[in-house]
Short mmCIF file of C-alpha atoms and ligand atoms in Angstrom, two decimals:
data_model
loop_
_atom_site.label_atom_id
_atom_site.label_comp_id
_atom_site.label_asym_id
_atom_site.label_seq_id
_atom_site.Cartn_x
_atom_site.Cartn_y
_atom_site.Cartn_z
CA MET A 243 0.16 0.08 -0.08
CA SER A 244 1.34 3.57 -0.81
CA ASP A 245 -0.56 7.26 -0.05
CA THR A 246 -0.53 8.71 -3.73
CA PHE A 247 -4.65 8.54 -4.42
CA ALA A 248 -5.00 8.50 -0.08
CA GLY A 249 -8.26 10.60 0.75
CA ASP A 250 -9.26 10.40 -3.23
CA ALA A 251 -12.40 8.49 -4.81
CA ALA A 252 -11.50 6.93 -8.37
CA ILE A 253 -14.05 5.42 -10.52
CA VAL A 254 -12.80 3.17 -13.20
CA THR A 255 -15.44 1.96 -15.95
CA GLY A 256 -15.42 -1.29 -17.05
CA ALA A 257 -13.12 -2.32 -14.41
CA SER A 258 -14.87 -5.90 -13.49
CA ARG A 259 -12.20 -7.77 -15.64
CA GLY A 260 -8.96 -7.20 -17.50
CA ILE A 261 -7.02 -3.73 -17.71
CA GLY A 262 -9.97 -2.00 -15.77
CA SER A 263 -9.86 -4.42 -12.89
CA GLY A 264 -5.98 -4.05 -13.05
CA ILE A 265 -6.68 -0.22 -12.96
CA ALA A 266 -9.04 -0.51 -10.10
CA THR A 267 -6.59 -2.50 -8.02
CA LYS A 268 -3.73 -0.33 -8.46
CA LEU A 269 -5.37 3.16 -7.64
CA ALA A 270 -7.09 1.14 -4.61
CA GLU A 271 -3.51 -0.34 -3.46
CA GLN A 272 -2.29 3.75 -3.69
CA GLY A 273 -5.21 4.52 -1.04
CA ALA A 274 -7.78 5.55 -3.74
CA SER A 275 -11.34 4.57 -2.53
CA VAL A 276 -12.53 2.91 -5.89
CA VAL A 277 -15.66 2.43 -7.52
CA VAL A 278 -15.68 -0.65 -9.42
CA ASN A 279 -17.38 -0.09 -12.54
CA TYR A 280 -19.18 -2.42 -14.77
CA ARG A 281 -22.29 -2.74 -17.28
CA SER A 282 -23.54 -6.31 -17.71
CA SER A 283 -20.64 -8.30 -15.27
CA GLU A 284 -21.57 -8.20 -11.59
CA LYS A 285 -20.41 -11.50 -10.21
CA GLN A 286 -16.61 -10.33 -11.57
CA ALA A 287 -17.38 -6.74 -9.95
CA GLU A 288 -17.91 -8.35 -6.87
CA SER A 289 -14.73 -10.68 -6.75
CA VAL A 290 -12.52 -7.63 -8.05
CA VAL A 291 -13.96 -5.48 -4.79
CA ASP A 292 -13.59 -8.71 -2.57
CA GLU A 293 -9.70 -8.59 -3.77
CA ILE A 294 -8.97 -5.09 -2.96
CA ALA A 295 -10.33 -5.89 0.02
CA ASP A 296 -8.67 -8.30 1.35
CA ARG A 297 -5.63 -6.42 0.49
CA GLY A 298 -7.27 -3.69 2.83
CA GLY A 299 -8.31 -1.76 0.07
CA GLU A 300 -11.50 0.45 -0.29
CA ALA A 301 -13.64 -0.38 -3.05
CA VAL A 302 -17.31 -0.90 -4.12
CA ALA A 303 -18.69 -2.26 -7.45
CA VAL A 304 -21.70 0.14 -9.44
CA GLN A 305 -23.40 -0.62 -12.38
CA ALA A 306 -23.98 1.54 -15.25
CA ASP A 307 -23.73 1.32 -18.98
CA VAL A 308 -21.10 4.33 -19.95
CA SER A 309 -23.40 5.13 -22.98
CA ASP A 310 -25.89 6.15 -20.88
CA GLU A 311 -25.91 9.74 -20.04
CA ASP A 312 -28.22 8.64 -16.56
CA ASP A 313 -26.05 5.56 -15.51
CA VAL A 314 -23.43 7.67 -16.11
CA ALA A 315 -24.73 10.86 -13.69
CA ALA A 316 -26.25 7.74 -10.92
CA MET A 317 -22.99 6.29 -10.93
CA VAL A 318 -21.09 9.61 -10.26
CA GLU A 319 -23.20 10.96 -8.08
CA ALA A 320 -23.14 7.74 -6.05
CA THR A 321 -19.71 8.04 -5.75
CA VAL A 322 -20.37 11.46 -4.26
CA ASP A 323 -22.68 9.79 -1.75
CA ARG A 324 -20.35 7.25 -1.03
CA PHE A 325 -16.69 8.69 -0.40
CA GLY A 326 -17.80 12.23 -0.70
CA SER A 327 -15.76 13.05 -3.72
CA LEU A 328 -14.56 12.10 -7.64
CA ASP A 329 -10.55 12.78 -7.96
CA VAL A 330 -9.53 10.24 -10.34
CA MET A 331 -12.05 9.12 -12.90
CA VAL A 332 -10.74 6.35 -15.51
CA ASN A 333 -12.80 5.87 -18.53
CA ASN A 334 -11.43 2.07 -19.29
CA ALA A 335 -14.61 0.38 -20.39
CA GLY A 336 -14.32 -0.31 -24.39
CA MET A 337 -15.60 -3.01 -26.92
CA THR A 338 -15.31 -4.04 -30.60
CA THR A 339 -16.24 -5.69 -33.64
CA LEU A 340 -14.22 -6.97 -36.30
CA GLY A 341 -15.41 -7.64 -40.16
CA PRO A 342 -14.63 -5.99 -43.25
CA ALA A 343 -15.75 -2.23 -43.82
CA GLU A 344 -17.08 -2.73 -46.41
CA GLU A 345 -19.66 -5.76 -44.04
CA ILE A 346 -19.84 -3.79 -40.69
CA THR A 347 -23.81 -2.81 -40.53
CA VAL A 348 -24.09 0.43 -39.23
CA ALA A 349 -26.23 -0.90 -36.11
CA ASP A 350 -22.40 -1.95 -35.43
CA TRP A 351 -20.83 1.08 -36.14
CA ARG A 352 -23.38 2.95 -33.63
CA ARG A 353 -23.11 0.57 -31.49
CA VAL A 354 -19.08 0.54 -30.86
CA ILE A 355 -19.18 4.67 -31.40
CA ASP A 356 -21.24 4.78 -28.71
CA VAL A 357 -19.61 2.44 -25.95
CA ASP A 358 -15.80 3.61 -27.42
CA LEU A 359 -16.22 7.37 -27.75
CA THR A 360 -19.27 8.67 -26.64
CA GLY A 361 -19.11 7.04 -23.26
CA VAL A 362 -15.59 8.32 -22.78
CA PHE A 363 -17.58 11.97 -23.57
CA ILE A 364 -20.36 11.46 -21.58
CA SER A 365 -17.89 9.76 -18.08
CA SER A 366 -15.74 12.95 -18.86
CA ARG A 367 -18.31 15.16 -18.89
CA ALA A 368 -20.44 13.61 -15.69
CA ALA A 369 -16.73 13.64 -14.01
CA GLY A 370 -16.00 17.08 -15.42
CA ARG A 371 -18.86 19.05 -13.88
CA GLN A 372 -18.48 17.09 -10.50
CA MET A 373 -14.73 17.95 -10.52
CA LEU A 374 -15.09 21.97 -11.33
CA SER A 375 -17.84 22.12 -8.30
CA GLN A 376 -14.90 20.55 -5.81
CA ASP A 377 -12.88 23.17 -6.87
CA ASP A 378 -9.51 21.51 -5.93
CA GLY A 379 -8.91 19.95 -9.18
CA GLY A 380 -9.47 16.27 -10.02
CA ALA A 381 -7.58 13.90 -13.04
CA ILE A 382 -9.42 12.44 -15.84
CA VAL A 383 -7.46 9.30 -17.48
CA ASN A 384 -9.23 7.75 -21.24
CA VAL A 385 -8.09 4.48 -22.01
CA ALA A 386 -7.41 4.59 -26.11
CA SER A 387 -5.00 2.36 -28.40
CA MET A 388 -2.57 2.06 -30.45
CA MET A 389 -5.23 1.54 -33.04
CA GLY A 390 -6.35 5.40 -32.40
CA GLU A 391 -3.33 6.29 -33.79
CA MET A 392 -2.99 4.27 -36.98
CA GLY A 393 -5.62 2.33 -39.19
CA PHE A 394 -5.96 -1.52 -37.97
CA HIS A 395 -7.92 -3.96 -40.70
CA MET A 396 -11.15 -5.17 -39.61
CA ARG A 397 -11.47 -2.39 -37.22
CA ALA A 398 -12.98 0.78 -38.84
CA PRO A 399 -15.32 1.86 -35.83
CA TYR A 400 -12.69 0.96 -33.09
CA CYS A 401 -9.97 3.05 -34.52
CA ALA A 402 -12.33 5.94 -35.42
CA ALA A 403 -13.76 5.88 -31.88
CA LYS A 404 -10.00 5.77 -30.24
CA ALA A 405 -8.65 8.02 -32.69
CA GLY A 406 -11.98 10.59 -31.52
CA VAL A 407 -10.92 9.55 -27.65
CA ILE A 408 -7.43 10.83 -28.49
CA ASN A 409 -8.89 14.05 -29.81
CA LEU A 410 -11.39 14.51 -27.28
CA THR A 411 -8.74 14.13 -24.45
CA ARG A 412 -6.65 16.69 -26.13
CA THR A 413 -9.87 19.30 -26.31
CA LEU A 414 -10.31 18.62 -22.90
CA ALA A 415 -7.17 18.96 -21.49
CA VAL A 416 -6.96 22.61 -23.02
CA GLU A 417 -10.46 23.25 -21.50
CA TRP A 418 -10.38 22.28 -18.24
CA ALA A 419 -6.26 22.94 -17.52
CA GLU A 420 -6.88 26.06 -15.35
CA ASP A 421 -9.61 24.43 -13.13
CA GLY A 422 -6.55 21.90 -12.05
CA ILE A 423 -8.19 18.93 -13.86
CA SER A 424 -5.64 16.87 -16.12
CA VAL A 425 -7.06 14.64 -19.25
CA ASN A 426 -5.12 12.14 -20.36
CA ALA A 427 -5.13 9.19 -22.44
CA LEU A 428 -3.37 6.08 -22.43
CA ALA A 429 -2.77 4.01 -26.07
CA PRO A 430 -1.96 0.15 -25.27
CA GLY A 431 -0.80 -1.79 -27.79
CA PHE A 432 -1.45 -5.31 -27.50
CA ILE A 433 -2.48 -6.63 -23.66
CA LYS A 434 -3.85 -10.22 -23.12
CA THR A 435 -7.19 -9.94 -21.66
CA ALA A 436 -10.77 -11.16 -22.92
CA ILE A 437 -10.76 -8.54 -25.71
CA THR A 438 -7.70 -9.72 -27.37
CA ASP A 439 -8.73 -13.33 -27.03
CA GLN A 440 -12.12 -12.32 -28.91
CA THR A 441 -10.48 -10.50 -31.56
CA GLN A 442 -6.99 -12.84 -32.28
CA ASP A 443 -9.40 -15.71 -33.20
CA SER A 444 -11.19 -14.19 -36.25
CA ALA A 445 -8.59 -11.80 -36.91
CA LYS A 446 -6.46 -15.31 -37.40
CA TYR A 447 -2.81 -14.14 -36.22
CA THR A 448 -1.15 -15.77 -33.88
CA ASP A 449 0.96 -15.02 -30.53
CA THR A 450 3.83 -15.34 -32.63
CA ASP A 451 2.81 -12.71 -35.16
CA ILE A 452 2.47 -10.25 -32.31
CA ARG A 453 5.54 -10.82 -30.76
CA ARG A 454 7.80 -10.81 -34.32
CA ARG A 455 5.87 -7.38 -34.66
CA THR A 456 6.15 -5.91 -31.57
CA PRO A 457 9.79 -4.44 -30.92
CA MET A 458 9.81 -5.46 -27.56
CA ALA A 459 8.66 -8.91 -28.70
CA ARG A 460 6.17 -9.81 -26.30
CA TYR A 461 2.83 -8.48 -25.28
CA GLY A 462 2.30 -6.16 -22.52
CA THR A 463 0.56 -6.97 -19.17
CA VAL A 464 -1.63 -5.54 -16.85
CA GLU A 465 0.16 -4.33 -14.51
CA GLU A 466 1.96 -2.47 -16.92
CA MET A 467 -1.16 -0.38 -17.99
CA ALA A 468 -1.80 0.21 -14.39
CA ASP A 469 1.58 1.69 -13.80
CA CYS A 470 0.87 4.09 -16.67
CA VAL A 471 -2.11 4.72 -15.31
CA SER A 472 -1.77 5.34 -12.31
CA PHE A 473 1.29 7.87 -13.20
CA LEU A 474 -1.17 9.92 -15.73
CA ALA A 475 -3.79 9.92 -12.61
CA ARG A 476 -1.31 12.04 -10.06
CA ALA A 477 -2.30 15.76 -9.59
CA ASP A 478 1.58 16.41 -9.11
CA ASN A 479 2.80 15.55 -13.14
CA TYR A 480 2.45 18.87 -14.76
CA VAL A 481 1.11 16.08 -17.94
CA THR A 482 -1.62 17.23 -19.86
CA GLY A 483 -3.23 16.79 -23.03
CA GLU A 484 -0.65 13.91 -23.55
CA VAL A 485 -0.94 10.22 -24.98
CA LEU A 486 0.81 7.74 -23.35
CA ARG A 487 2.09 4.73 -25.40
CA ALA A 488 2.28 1.51 -23.98
CA ASP A 489 2.48 -0.61 -27.06
CA GLY A 490 5.99 -2.23 -26.57
CA GLY A 491 7.29 0.22 -29.70
CA TRP A 492 4.20 -0.81 -32.18
CA THR A 493 4.23 3.03 -32.96
CA SER A 494 7.71 3.73 -33.63
CA ASP A 495 8.23 0.92 -35.57
CA ALA A 496 6.86 1.64 -39.18
CA TRP A 497 8.52 -1.41 -40.81
CA ARG A 498 9.59 -4.54 -38.25
CA TYR A 499 12.80 -6.15 -39.48
CA SER A 500 12.96 -9.01 -37.46
CA GLU A 501 9.08 -9.72 -38.46
CA ASN A 502 10.07 -9.03 -42.76
CA ARG A 503 13.26 -11.88 -42.40
CA ALA A 504 12.55 -15.13 -44.04
N1 NAP B 253 -6.27 -5.38 -24.40
C1 NAP B 253 -6.06 -4.78 -25.62
O1 NAP B 253 -5.01 -5.58 -26.41
C2 NAP B 253 -5.85 -3.70 -24.99
C3 NAP B 253 -5.72 -2.52 -26.36
C4 NAP B 253 -5.43 -1.53 -26.65
C5 NAP B 253 -6.78 -0.88 -25.64
N2 NAP B 253 -7.61 -1.60 -24.83
C6 NAP B 253 -9.16 -0.51 -24.38
O2 NAP B 253 -8.57 -0.91 -22.88
C7 NAP B 253 -10.06 -0.80 -22.79
C8 NAP B 253 -10.28 -2.65 -21.44
O3 NAP B 253 -10.00 -3.25 -22.52
P1 NAP B 253 -9.86 -5.12 -21.51
O4 NAP B 253 -8.94 -5.36 -22.77
O5 NAP B 253 -9.11 -5.13 -20.69
O6 NAP B 253 -11.19 -5.38 -22.34
P2 NAP B 253 -12.37 -6.61 -21.70
O7 NAP B 253 -11.35 -7.58 -20.87
O8 NAP B 253 -12.64 -6.80 -22.67
O9 NAP B 253 -13.06 -5.70 -20.77
C9 NAP B 253 -14.16 -4.64 -20.53
C10 NAP B 253 -14.34 -4.06 -19.68
O10 NAP B 253 -15.19 -2.92 -20.08
C11 NAP B 253 -16.43 -3.05 -19.78
N3 NAP B 253 -17.64 -2.80 -20.70
C12 NAP B 253 -17.67 -2.93 -22.00
N4 NAP B 253 -18.71 -1.76 -22.52
C13 NAP B 253 -19.54 -1.52 -21.23
C14 NAP B 253 -20.71 -0.16 -21.38
N5 NAP B 253 -20.92 0.05 -22.47
N6 NAP B 253 -20.45 0.09 -20.16
C15 NAP B 253 -19.57 0.00 -18.96
N7 NAP B 253 -18.77 -0.92 -19.39
C16 NAP B 253 -18.65 -1.52 -20.27
C17 NAP B 253 -17.01 -4.76 -19.50
O11 NAP B 253 -17.78 -5.42 -18.72
P3 NAP B 253 -19.31 -6.45 -18.62
O12 NAP B 253 -18.57 -7.37 -19.42
O13 NAP B 253 -19.87 -5.66 -18.04
O14 NAP B 253 -19.91 -5.45 -19.88
C18 NAP B 253 -15.26 -4.89 -19.15
O15 NAP B 253 -15.32 -4.80 -17.43
C19 NAP B 253 -10.64 -1.14 -23.95
O16 NAP B 253 -11.15 0.68 -23.85
C20 NAP B 253 -10.19 -1.31 -24.46
O17 NAP B 253 -10.77 -1.14 -25.83
C21 NAP B 253 -7.31 -2.32 -24.34
#
């Protein structure tokens, strides 16, 4: 345990598994009282809460669909009722569909944009309103993706949504900087979670393909992503509007030499 976030209240959206559960656990270990948000996986969210409590932290599970304004407003209200403030908002919830652009339905497009982009706007706005009313600032961290900075086949709505998240992050950062609210984004590369397993099956690439394409030659871990978010969420780092790429060097490398060797 450390006291980096002692006395702070944090919401982590989509914290019932994967990267979000790692972020929730990390912030709790560092002293924050944490809302573990989920949409449908209540049991998994409750087990994240139990794990945090077992390690001496404080957390509560709150259901809300991040694409629903009323759900998100109620979640922020529940956070303030329970913990007295909202100091850190981590917009991590996300999903994707896979398919060639010419076959994607408008319904699928809208579903991904609704959750991955509009959901981040709704949650940031709700958090921003609360933080502005508190007068002592706060931090918002949006989990984007390296796919928000480059094209990636089979993922038109996801890439568009994550690119939107990156520039929304910059815009909110400049709007709220004088009020002491930092807004930053994390752009992960490939991290082993349910979403990568789901997309990997349909996209037909292997773990070896990913390792050969990644300069660091491995997947990133949930713990590494949680460490990055913890840094961006700190009040004392003079960083806002930034996109932290945690992708093992993927986006820095236009042509991977070892990948192209026989
Ligand atoms: N894994 C990677 O390689 C990778 C790479 C780059 C970026 N990312 C991003 O990192 C974030 C987390 O990804 P992950 O890999 O940890 O995914 P994951 O294991 O599939 O977890 C997704 C989480 O989001 C929640 N969620 C989905 N839709 C929601 C909604 N409408 N409202 C509230 N919660 C919702 C899920 O809860 P329910 O089950 O209850 O819906 C779950 O807790 C996403 O934004 C993803 O795009 C992941």
